[in-house]
JSON list of C-alpha atoms in Angstrom, two decimals:
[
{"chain": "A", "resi": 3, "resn": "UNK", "atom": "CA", "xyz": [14.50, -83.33, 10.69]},
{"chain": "A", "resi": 4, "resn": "UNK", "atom": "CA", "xyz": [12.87, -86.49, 10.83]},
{"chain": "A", "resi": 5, "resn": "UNK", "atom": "CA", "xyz": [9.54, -87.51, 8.86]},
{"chain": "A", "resi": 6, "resn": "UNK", "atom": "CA", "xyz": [7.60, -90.76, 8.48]},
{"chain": "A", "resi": 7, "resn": "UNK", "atom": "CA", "xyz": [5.58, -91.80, 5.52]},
{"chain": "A", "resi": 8, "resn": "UNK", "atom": "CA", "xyz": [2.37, -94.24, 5.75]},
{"chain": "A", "resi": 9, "resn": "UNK", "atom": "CA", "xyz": [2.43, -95.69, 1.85]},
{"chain": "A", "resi": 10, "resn": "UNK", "atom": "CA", "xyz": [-1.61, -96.64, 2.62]},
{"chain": "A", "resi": 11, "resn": "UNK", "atom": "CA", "xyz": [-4.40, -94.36, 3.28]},
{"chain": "A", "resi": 12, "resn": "UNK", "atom": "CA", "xyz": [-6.69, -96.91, 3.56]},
{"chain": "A", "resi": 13, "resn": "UNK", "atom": "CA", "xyz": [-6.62, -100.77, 4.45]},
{"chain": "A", "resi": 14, "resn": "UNK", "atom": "CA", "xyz": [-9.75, -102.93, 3.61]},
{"chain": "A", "resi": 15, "resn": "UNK", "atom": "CA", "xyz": [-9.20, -106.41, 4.79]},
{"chain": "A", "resi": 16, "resn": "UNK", "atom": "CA", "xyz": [-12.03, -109.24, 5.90]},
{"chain": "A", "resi": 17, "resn": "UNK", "atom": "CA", "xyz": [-11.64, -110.68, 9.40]},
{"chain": "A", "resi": 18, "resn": "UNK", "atom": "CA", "xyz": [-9.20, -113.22, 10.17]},
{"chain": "A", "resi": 19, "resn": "UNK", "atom": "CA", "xyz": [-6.78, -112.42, 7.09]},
{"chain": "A", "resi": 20, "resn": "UNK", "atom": "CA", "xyz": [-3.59, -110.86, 7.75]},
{"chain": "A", "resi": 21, "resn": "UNK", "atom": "CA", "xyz": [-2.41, -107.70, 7.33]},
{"chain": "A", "resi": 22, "resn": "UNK", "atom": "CA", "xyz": [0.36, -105.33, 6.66]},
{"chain": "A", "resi": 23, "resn": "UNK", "atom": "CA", "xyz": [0.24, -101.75, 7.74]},
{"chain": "A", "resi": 24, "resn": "UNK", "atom": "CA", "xyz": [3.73, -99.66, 5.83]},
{"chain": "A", "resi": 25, "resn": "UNK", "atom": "CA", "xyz": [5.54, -97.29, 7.47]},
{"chain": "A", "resi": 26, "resn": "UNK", "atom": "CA", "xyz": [8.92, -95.95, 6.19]},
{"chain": "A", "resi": 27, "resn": "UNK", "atom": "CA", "xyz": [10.89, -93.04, 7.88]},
{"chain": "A", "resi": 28, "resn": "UNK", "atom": "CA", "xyz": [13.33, -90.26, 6.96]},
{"chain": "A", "resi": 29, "resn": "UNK", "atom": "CA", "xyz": [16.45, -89.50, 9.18]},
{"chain": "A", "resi": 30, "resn": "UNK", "atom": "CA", "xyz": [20.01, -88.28, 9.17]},
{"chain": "A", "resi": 31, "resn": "UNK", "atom": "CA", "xyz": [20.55, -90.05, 12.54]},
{"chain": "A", "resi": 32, "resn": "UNK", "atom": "CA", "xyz": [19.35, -93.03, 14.75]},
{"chain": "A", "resi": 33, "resn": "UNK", "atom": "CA", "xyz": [15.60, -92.98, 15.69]},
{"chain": "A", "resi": 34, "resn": "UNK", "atom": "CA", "xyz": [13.02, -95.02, 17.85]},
{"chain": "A", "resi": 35, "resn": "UNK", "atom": "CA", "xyz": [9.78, -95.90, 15.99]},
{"chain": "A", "resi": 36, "resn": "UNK", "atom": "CA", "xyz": [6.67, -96.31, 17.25]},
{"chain": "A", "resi": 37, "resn": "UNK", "atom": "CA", "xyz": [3.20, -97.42, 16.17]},
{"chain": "A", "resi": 38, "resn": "UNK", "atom": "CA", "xyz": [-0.19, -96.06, 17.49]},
{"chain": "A", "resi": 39, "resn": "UNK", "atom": "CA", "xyz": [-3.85, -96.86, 17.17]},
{"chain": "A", "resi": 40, "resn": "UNK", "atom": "CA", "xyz": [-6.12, -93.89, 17.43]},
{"chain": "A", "resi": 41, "resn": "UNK", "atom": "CA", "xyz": [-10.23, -95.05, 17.99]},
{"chain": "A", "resi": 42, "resn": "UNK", "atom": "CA", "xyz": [-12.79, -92.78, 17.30]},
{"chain": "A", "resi": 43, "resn": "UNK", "atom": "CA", "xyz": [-12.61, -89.80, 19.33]},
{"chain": "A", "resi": 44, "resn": "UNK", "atom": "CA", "xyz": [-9.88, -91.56, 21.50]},
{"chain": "A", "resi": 45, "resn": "UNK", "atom": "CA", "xyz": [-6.13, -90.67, 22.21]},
{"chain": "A", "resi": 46, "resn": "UNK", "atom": "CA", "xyz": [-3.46, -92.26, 21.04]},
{"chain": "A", "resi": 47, "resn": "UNK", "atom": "CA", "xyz": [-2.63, -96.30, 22.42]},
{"chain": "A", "resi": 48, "resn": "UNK", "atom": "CA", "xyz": [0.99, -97.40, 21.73]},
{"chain": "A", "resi": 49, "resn": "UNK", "atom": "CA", "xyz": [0.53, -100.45, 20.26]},
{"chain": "A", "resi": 50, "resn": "UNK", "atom": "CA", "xyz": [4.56, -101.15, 20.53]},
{"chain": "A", "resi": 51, "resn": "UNK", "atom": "CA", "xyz": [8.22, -99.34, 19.60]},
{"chain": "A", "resi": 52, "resn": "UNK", "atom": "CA", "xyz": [11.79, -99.42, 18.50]},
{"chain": "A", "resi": 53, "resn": "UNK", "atom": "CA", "xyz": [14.20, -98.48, 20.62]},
{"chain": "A", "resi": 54, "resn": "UNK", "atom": "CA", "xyz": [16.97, -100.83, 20.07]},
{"chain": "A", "resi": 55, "resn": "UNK", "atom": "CA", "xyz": [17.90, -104.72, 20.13]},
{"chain": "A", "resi": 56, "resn": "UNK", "atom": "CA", "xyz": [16.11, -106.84, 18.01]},
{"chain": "A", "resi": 57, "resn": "UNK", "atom": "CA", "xyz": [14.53, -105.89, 15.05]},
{"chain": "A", "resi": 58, "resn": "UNK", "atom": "CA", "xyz": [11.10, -108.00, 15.09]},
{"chain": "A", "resi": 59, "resn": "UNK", "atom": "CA", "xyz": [9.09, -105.58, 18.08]},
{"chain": "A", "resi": 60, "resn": "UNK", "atom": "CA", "xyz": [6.15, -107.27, 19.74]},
{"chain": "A", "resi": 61, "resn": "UNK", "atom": "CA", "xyz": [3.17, -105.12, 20.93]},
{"chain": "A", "resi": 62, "resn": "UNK", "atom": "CA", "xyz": [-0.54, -105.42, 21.97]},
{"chain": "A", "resi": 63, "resn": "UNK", "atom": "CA", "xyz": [-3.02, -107.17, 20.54]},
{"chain": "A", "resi": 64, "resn": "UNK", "atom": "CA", "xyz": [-1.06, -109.50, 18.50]},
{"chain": "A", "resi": 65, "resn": "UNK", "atom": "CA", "xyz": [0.84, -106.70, 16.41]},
{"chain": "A", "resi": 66, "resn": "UNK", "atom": "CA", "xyz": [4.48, -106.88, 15.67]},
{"chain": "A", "resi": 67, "resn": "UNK", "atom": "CA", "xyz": [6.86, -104.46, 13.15]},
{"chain": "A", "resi": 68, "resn": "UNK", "atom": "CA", "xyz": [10.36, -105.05, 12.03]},
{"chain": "A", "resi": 69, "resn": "UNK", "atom": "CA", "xyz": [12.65, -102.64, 11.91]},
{"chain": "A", "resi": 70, "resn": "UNK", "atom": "CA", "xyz": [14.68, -102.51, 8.48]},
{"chain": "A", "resi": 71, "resn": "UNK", "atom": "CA", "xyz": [17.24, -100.40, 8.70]},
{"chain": "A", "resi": 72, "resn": "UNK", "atom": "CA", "xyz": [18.72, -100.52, 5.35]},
{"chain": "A", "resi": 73, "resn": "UNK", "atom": "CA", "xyz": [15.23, -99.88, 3.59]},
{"chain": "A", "resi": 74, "resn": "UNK", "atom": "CA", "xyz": [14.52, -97.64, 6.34]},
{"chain": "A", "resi": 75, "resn": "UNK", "atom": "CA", "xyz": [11.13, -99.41, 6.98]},
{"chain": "A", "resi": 76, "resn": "UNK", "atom": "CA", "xyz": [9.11, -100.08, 9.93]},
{"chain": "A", "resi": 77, "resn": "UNK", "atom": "CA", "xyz": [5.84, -101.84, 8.34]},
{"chain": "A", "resi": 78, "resn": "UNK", "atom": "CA", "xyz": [3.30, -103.14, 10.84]},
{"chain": "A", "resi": 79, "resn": "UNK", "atom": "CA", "xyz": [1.82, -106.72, 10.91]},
{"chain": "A", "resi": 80, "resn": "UNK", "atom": "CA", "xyz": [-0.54, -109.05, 12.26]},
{"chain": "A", "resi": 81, "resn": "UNK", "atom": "CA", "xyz": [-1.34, -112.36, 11.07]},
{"chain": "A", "resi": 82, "resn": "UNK", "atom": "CA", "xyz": [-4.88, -112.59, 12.06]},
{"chain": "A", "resi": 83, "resn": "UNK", "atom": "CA", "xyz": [-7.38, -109.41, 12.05]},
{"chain": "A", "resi": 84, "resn": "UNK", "atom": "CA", "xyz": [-10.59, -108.67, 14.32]},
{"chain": "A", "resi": 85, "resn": "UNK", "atom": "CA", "xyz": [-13.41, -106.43, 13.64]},
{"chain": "A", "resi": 86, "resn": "UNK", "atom": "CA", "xyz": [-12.35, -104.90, 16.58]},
{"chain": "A", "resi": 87, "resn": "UNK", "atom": "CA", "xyz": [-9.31, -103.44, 14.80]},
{"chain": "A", "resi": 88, "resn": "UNK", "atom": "CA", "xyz": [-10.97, -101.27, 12.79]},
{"chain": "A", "resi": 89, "resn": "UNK", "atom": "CA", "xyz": [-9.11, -97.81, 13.68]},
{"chain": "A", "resi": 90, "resn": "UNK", "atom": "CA", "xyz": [-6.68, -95.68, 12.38]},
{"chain": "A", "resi": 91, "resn": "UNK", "atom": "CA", "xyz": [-2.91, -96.66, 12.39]},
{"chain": "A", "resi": 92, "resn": "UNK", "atom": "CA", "xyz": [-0.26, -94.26, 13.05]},
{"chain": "A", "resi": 93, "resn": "UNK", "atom": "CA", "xyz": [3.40, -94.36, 12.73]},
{"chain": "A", "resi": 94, "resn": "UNK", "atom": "CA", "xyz": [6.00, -92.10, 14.35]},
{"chain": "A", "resi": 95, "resn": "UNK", "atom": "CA", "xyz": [9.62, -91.56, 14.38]},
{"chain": "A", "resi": 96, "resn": "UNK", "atom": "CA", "xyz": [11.48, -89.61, 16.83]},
{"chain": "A", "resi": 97, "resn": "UNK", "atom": "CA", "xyz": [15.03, -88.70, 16.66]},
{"chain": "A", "resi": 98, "resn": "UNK", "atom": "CA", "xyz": [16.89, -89.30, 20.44]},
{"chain": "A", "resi": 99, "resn": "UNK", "atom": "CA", "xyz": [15.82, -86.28, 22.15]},
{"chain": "A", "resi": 100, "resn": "UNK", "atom": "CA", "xyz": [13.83, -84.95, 19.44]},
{"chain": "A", "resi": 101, "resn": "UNK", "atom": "CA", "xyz": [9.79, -84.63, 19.24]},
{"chain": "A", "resi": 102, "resn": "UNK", "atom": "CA", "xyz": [7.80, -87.13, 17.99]},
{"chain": "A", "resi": 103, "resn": "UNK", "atom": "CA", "xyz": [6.71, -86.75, 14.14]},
{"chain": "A", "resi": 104, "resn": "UNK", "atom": "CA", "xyz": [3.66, -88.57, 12.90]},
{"chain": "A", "resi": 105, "resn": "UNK", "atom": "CA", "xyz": [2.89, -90.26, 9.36]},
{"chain": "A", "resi": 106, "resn": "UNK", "atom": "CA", "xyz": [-0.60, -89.21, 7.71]},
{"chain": "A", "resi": 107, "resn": "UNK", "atom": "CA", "xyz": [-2.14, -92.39, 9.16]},
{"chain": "A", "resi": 108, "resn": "UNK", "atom": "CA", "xyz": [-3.71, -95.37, 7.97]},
{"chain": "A", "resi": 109, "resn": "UNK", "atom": "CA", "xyz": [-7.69, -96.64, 8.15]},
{"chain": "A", "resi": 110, "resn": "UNK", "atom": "CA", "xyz": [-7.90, -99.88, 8.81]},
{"chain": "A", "resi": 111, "resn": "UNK", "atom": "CA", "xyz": [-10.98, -101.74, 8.26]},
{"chain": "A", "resi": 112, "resn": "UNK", "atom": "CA", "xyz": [-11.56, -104.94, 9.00]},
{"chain": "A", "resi": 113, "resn": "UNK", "atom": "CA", "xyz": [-14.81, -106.18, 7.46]},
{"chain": "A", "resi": 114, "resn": "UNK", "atom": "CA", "xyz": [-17.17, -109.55, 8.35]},
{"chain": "B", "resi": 4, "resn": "UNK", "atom": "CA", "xyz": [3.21, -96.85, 33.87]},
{"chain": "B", "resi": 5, "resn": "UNK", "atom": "CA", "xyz": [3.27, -93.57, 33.37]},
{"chain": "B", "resi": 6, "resn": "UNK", "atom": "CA", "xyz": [-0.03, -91.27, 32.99]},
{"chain": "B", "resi": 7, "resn": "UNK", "atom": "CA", "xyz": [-1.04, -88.35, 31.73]},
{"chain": "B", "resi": 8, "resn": "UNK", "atom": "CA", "xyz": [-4.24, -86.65, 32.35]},
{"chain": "B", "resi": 9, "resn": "UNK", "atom": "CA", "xyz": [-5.74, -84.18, 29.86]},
{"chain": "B", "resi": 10, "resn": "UNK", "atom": "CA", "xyz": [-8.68, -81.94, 30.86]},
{"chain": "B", "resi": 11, "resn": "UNK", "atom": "CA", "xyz": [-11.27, -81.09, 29.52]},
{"chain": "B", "resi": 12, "resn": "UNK", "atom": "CA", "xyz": [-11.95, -83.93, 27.31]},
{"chain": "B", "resi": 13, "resn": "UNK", "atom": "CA", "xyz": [-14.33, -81.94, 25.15]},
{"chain": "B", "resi": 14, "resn": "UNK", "atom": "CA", "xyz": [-15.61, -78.14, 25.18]},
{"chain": "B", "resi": 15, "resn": "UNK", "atom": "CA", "xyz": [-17.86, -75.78, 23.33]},
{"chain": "B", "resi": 16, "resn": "UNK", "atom": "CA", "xyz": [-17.05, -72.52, 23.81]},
{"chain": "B", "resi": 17, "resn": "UNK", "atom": "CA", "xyz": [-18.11, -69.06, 22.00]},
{"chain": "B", "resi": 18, "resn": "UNK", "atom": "CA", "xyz": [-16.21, -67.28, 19.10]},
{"chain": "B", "resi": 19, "resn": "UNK", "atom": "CA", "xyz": [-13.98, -64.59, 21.17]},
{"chain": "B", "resi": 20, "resn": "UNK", "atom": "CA", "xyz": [-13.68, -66.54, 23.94]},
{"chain": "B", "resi": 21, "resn": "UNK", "atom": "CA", "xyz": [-10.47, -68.36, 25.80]},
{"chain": "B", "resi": 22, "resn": "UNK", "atom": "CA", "xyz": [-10.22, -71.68, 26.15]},
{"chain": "B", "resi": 23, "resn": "UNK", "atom": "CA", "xyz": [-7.12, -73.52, 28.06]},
{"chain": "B", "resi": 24, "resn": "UNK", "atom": "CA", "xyz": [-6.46, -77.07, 28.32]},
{"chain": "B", "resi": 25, "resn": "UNK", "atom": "CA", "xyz": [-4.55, -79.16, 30.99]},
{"chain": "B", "resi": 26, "resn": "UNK", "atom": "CA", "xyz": [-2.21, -81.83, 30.94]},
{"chain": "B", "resi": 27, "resn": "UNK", "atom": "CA", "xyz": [-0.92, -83.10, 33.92]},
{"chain": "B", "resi": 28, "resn": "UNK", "atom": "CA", "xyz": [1.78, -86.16, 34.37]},
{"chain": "B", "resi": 29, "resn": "UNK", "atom": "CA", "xyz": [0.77, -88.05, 37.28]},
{"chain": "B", "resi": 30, "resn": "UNK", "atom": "CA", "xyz": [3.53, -90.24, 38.54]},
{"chain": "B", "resi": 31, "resn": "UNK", "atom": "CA", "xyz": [6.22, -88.95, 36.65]},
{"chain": "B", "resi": 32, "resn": "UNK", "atom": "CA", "xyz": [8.09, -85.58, 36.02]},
{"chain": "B", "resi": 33, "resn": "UNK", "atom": "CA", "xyz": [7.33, -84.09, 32.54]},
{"chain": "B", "resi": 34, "resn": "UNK", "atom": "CA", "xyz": [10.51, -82.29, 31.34]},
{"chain": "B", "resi": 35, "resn": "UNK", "atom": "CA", "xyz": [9.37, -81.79, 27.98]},
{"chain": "B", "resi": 36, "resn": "UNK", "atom": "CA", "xyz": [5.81, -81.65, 27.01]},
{"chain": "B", "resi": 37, "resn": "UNK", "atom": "CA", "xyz": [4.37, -81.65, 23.08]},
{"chain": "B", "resi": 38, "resn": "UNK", "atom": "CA", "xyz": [1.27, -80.24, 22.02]},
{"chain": "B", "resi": 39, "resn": "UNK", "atom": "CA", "xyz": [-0.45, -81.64, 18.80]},
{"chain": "B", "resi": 40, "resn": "UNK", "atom": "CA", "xyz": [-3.41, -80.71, 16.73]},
{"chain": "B", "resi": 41, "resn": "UNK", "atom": "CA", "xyz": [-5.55, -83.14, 14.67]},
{"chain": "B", "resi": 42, "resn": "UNK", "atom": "CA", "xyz": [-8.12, -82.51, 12.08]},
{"chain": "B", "resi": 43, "resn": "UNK", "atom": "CA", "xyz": [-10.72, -84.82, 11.31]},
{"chain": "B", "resi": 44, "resn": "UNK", "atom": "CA", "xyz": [-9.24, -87.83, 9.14]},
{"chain": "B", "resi": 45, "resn": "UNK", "atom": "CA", "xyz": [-5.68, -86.23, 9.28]},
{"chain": "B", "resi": 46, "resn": "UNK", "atom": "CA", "xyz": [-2.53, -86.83, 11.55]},
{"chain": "B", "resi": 47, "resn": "UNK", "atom": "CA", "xyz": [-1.37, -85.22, 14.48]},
{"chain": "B", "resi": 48, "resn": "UNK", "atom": "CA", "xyz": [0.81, -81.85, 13.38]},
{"chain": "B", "resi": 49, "resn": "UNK", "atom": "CA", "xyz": [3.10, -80.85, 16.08]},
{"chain": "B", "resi": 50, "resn": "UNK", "atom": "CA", "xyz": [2.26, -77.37, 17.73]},
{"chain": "B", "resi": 51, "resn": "UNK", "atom": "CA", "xyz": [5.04, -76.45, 19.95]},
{"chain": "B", "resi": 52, "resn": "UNK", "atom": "CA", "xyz": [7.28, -78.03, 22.17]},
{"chain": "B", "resi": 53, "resn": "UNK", "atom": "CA", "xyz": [8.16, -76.80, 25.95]},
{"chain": "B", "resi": 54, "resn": "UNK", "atom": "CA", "xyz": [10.59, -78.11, 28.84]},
{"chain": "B", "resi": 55, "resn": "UNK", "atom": "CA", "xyz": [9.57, -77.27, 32.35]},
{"chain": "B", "resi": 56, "resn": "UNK", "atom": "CA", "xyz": [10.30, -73.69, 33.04]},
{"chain": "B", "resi": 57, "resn": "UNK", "atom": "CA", "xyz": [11.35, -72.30, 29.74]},
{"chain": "B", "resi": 58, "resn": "UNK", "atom": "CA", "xyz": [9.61, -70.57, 26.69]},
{"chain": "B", "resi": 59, "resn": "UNK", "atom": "CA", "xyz": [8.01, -73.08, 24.28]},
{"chain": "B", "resi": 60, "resn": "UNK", "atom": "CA", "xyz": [9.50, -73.62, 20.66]},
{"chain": "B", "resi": 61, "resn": "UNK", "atom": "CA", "xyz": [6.40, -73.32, 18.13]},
{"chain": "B", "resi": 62, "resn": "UNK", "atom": "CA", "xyz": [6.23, -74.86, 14.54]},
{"chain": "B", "resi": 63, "resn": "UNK", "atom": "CA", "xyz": [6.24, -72.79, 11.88]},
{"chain": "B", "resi": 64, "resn": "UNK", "atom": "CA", "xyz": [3.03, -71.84, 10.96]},
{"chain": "B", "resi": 65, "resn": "UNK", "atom": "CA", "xyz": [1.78, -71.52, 14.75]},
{"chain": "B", "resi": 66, "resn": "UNK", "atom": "CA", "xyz": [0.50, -68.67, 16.10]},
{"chain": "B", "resi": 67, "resn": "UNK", "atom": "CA", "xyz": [2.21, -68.20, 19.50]},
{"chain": "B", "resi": 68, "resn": "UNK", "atom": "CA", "xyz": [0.20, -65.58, 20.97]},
{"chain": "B", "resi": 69, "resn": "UNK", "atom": "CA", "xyz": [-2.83, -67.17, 19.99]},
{"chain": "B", "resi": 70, "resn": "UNK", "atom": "CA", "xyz": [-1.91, -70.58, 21.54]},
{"chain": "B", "resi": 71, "resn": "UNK", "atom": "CA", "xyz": [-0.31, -69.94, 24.78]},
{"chain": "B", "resi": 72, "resn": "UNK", "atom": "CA", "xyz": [1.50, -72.85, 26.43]},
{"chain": "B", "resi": 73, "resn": "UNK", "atom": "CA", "xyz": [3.01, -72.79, 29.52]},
{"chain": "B", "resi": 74, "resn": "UNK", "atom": "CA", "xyz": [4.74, -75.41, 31.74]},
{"chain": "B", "resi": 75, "resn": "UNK", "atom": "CA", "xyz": [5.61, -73.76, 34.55]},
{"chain": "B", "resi": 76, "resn": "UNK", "atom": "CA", "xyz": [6.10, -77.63, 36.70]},
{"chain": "B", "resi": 77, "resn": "UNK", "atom": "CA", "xyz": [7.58, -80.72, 36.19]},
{"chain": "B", "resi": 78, "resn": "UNK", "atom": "CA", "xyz": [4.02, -82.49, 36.17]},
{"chain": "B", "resi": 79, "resn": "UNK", "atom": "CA", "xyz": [1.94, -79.56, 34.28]},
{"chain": "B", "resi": 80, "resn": "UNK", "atom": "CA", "xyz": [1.52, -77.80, 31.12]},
{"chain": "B", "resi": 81, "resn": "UNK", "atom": "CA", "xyz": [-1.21, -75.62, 29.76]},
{"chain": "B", "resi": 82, "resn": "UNK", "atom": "CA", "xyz": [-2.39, -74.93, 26.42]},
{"chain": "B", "resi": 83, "resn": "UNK", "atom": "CA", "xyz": [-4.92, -71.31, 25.89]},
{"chain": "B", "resi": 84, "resn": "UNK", "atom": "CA", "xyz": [-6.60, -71.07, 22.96]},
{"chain": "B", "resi": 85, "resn": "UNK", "atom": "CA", "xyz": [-6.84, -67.17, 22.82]},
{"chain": "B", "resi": 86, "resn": "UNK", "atom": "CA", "xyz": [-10.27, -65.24, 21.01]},
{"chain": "B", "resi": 87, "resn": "UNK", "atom": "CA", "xyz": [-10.98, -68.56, 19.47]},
{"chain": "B", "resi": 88, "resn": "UNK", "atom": "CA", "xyz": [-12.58, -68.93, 16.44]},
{"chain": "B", "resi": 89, "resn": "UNK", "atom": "CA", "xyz": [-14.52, -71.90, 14.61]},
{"chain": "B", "resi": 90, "resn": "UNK", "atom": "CA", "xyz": [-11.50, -72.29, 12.51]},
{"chain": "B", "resi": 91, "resn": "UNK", "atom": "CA", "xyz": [-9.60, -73.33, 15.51]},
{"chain": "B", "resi": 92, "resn": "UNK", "atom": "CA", "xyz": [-12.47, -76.30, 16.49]},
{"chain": "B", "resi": 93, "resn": "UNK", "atom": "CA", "xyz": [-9.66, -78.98, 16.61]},
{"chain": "B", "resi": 94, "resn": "UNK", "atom": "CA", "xyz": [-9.06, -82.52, 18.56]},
{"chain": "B", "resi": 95, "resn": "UNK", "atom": "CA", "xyz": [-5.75, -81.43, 20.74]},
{"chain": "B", "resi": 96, "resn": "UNK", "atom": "CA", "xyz": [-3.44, -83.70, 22.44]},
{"chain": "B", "resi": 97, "resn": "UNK", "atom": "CA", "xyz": [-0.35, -83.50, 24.70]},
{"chain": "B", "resi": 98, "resn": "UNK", "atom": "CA", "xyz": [2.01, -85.89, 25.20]},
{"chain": "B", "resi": 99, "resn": "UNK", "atom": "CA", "xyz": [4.80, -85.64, 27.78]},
{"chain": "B", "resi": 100, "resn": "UNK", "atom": "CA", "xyz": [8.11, -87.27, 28.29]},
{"chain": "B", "resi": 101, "resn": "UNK", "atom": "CA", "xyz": [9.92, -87.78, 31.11]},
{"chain": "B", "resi": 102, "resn": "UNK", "atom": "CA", "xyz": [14.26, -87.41, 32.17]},
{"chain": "B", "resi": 103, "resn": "UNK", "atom": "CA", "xyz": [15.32, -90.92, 31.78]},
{"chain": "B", "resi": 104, "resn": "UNK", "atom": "CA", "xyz": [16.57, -93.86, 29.57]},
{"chain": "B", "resi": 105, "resn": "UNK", "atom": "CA", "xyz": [12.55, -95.38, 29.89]},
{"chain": "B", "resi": 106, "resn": "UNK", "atom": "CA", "xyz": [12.50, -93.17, 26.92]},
{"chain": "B", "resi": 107, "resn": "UNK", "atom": "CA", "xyz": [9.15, -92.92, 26.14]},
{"chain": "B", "resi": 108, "resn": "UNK", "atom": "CA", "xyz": [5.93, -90.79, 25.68]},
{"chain": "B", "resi": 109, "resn": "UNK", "atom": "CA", "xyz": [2.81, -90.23, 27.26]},
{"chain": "B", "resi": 110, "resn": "UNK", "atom": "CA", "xyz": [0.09, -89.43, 25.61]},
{"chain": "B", "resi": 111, "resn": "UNK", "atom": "CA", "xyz": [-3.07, -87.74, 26.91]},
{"chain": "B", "resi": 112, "resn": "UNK", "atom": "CA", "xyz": [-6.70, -88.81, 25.86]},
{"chain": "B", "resi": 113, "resn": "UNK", "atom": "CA", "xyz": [-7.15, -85.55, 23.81]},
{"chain": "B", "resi": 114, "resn": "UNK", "atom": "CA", "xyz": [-9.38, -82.42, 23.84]},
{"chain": "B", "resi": 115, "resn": "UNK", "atom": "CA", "xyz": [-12.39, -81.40, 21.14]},
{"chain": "B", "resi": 116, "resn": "UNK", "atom": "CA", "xyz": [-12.45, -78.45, 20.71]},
{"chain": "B", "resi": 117, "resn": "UNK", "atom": "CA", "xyz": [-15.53, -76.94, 18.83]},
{"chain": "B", "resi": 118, "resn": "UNK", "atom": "CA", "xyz": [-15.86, -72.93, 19.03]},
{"chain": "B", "resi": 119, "resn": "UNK", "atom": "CA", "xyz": [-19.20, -71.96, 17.66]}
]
């Protein structure tokens, strides 16, 4: 079965810096990937996936991941961090036609 | 795009009591539906899995008969939280996914849960 791992509990950064959420996954056969931001007491927003194509995803709010399929890696980015991204970060891997397995999450924090 | 509504969005109810939550797909047909559980600061553990119409496959380490799901339509699925208990105060979540190659899931807004 597939599982995800989220190397980073916890992600202090100051506004405007960049940052790098990780995210690497666990498989015997081809996945999708997703990431998620979870605000307090809020569902889940997908923030953008892997399904196939091009490695470098886009999402919302800036965000993009690249899918490394060799190092079996999905790590998060964006260059440029708001205050208002404080949340917690969650990545997921599904096998095709499988359910949807989450990592332990990661808090970001984006201080002034 | 694709919605999912989840009902209640919070509830208090007593120890002993029932509780059952709602998620409904609005403009799509949910063949498979997930239910998760989240604990404060922690990730969302998968609780069982059903597609429309049959028995739902629970994790190991689920109780079945005290969380009942059932997704008896294409565009609804139930969790019952049966003679909860404070230990089973929880934030729960569906998400649904639809017949297709738009593969994708849907994700409800979540349910507290806090049995006093």
């Amino acid at each position: 079965a597939q599982s995800v791992t989220q190397l980073d509990s916890q992600v202090p950064v100051f506004e405007e810096a960049p940052v790098e959420l990780r995210c690497n996954y666990s498989s015997s056969v081809s996945v999708y990937l997703f990431w998620y931001v979870q605000y307090p007491n809020q569902g889940l927003q997908l923030l953008l996936k892997y399904l196939s194509g091009s490695t470098l995803v886009k999402g919302i709010n800036g965000f993009e991941a690249e899918f490394n399929k060799s190092q079996t890696s999905f790590h998060l980015r964006k260059p440029s961090v708001h205050i208002s991204d404080t949340a917690e970060y969650f990545c997921a891997v599904s096998e095709i036609n499988n359910d949807m397995r989450f990592g332990a999450g990661t808090r970001l924090t984006v201080k002034p | 795009g694709a919605v999912v509504s989840q009902h209640p969005s919070w509830v208090i109810c007593k120890s002993g009591t029932s509780v059952k939550i709602e998620c409904r797909s609005l403009d799509f047909q949910a063949t498979t539906m997930f239910w998760y559980r989240q604990f404060p600061k922690k990730s969302l553990m998968l609780m069982a899995t059903s597609n429309e119409g049959s028995k739902a496959t629970y994790e190991q380490g689920v109780e079945k008969d005290k969380f009942l799901i059932n997704h008896a339509s294409l565009t609804l699925s139930t969790l019952t939280v049966t003679s909860a208990h404070p230990e089973d105060s929880s934030f729960y979540i569906c998400s649904a996914r639809g017949a297709g190659s738009n593969y994708g899931y849907t994700f409800g807004s979540g349910t507290r849960l806090t049995v006093v």
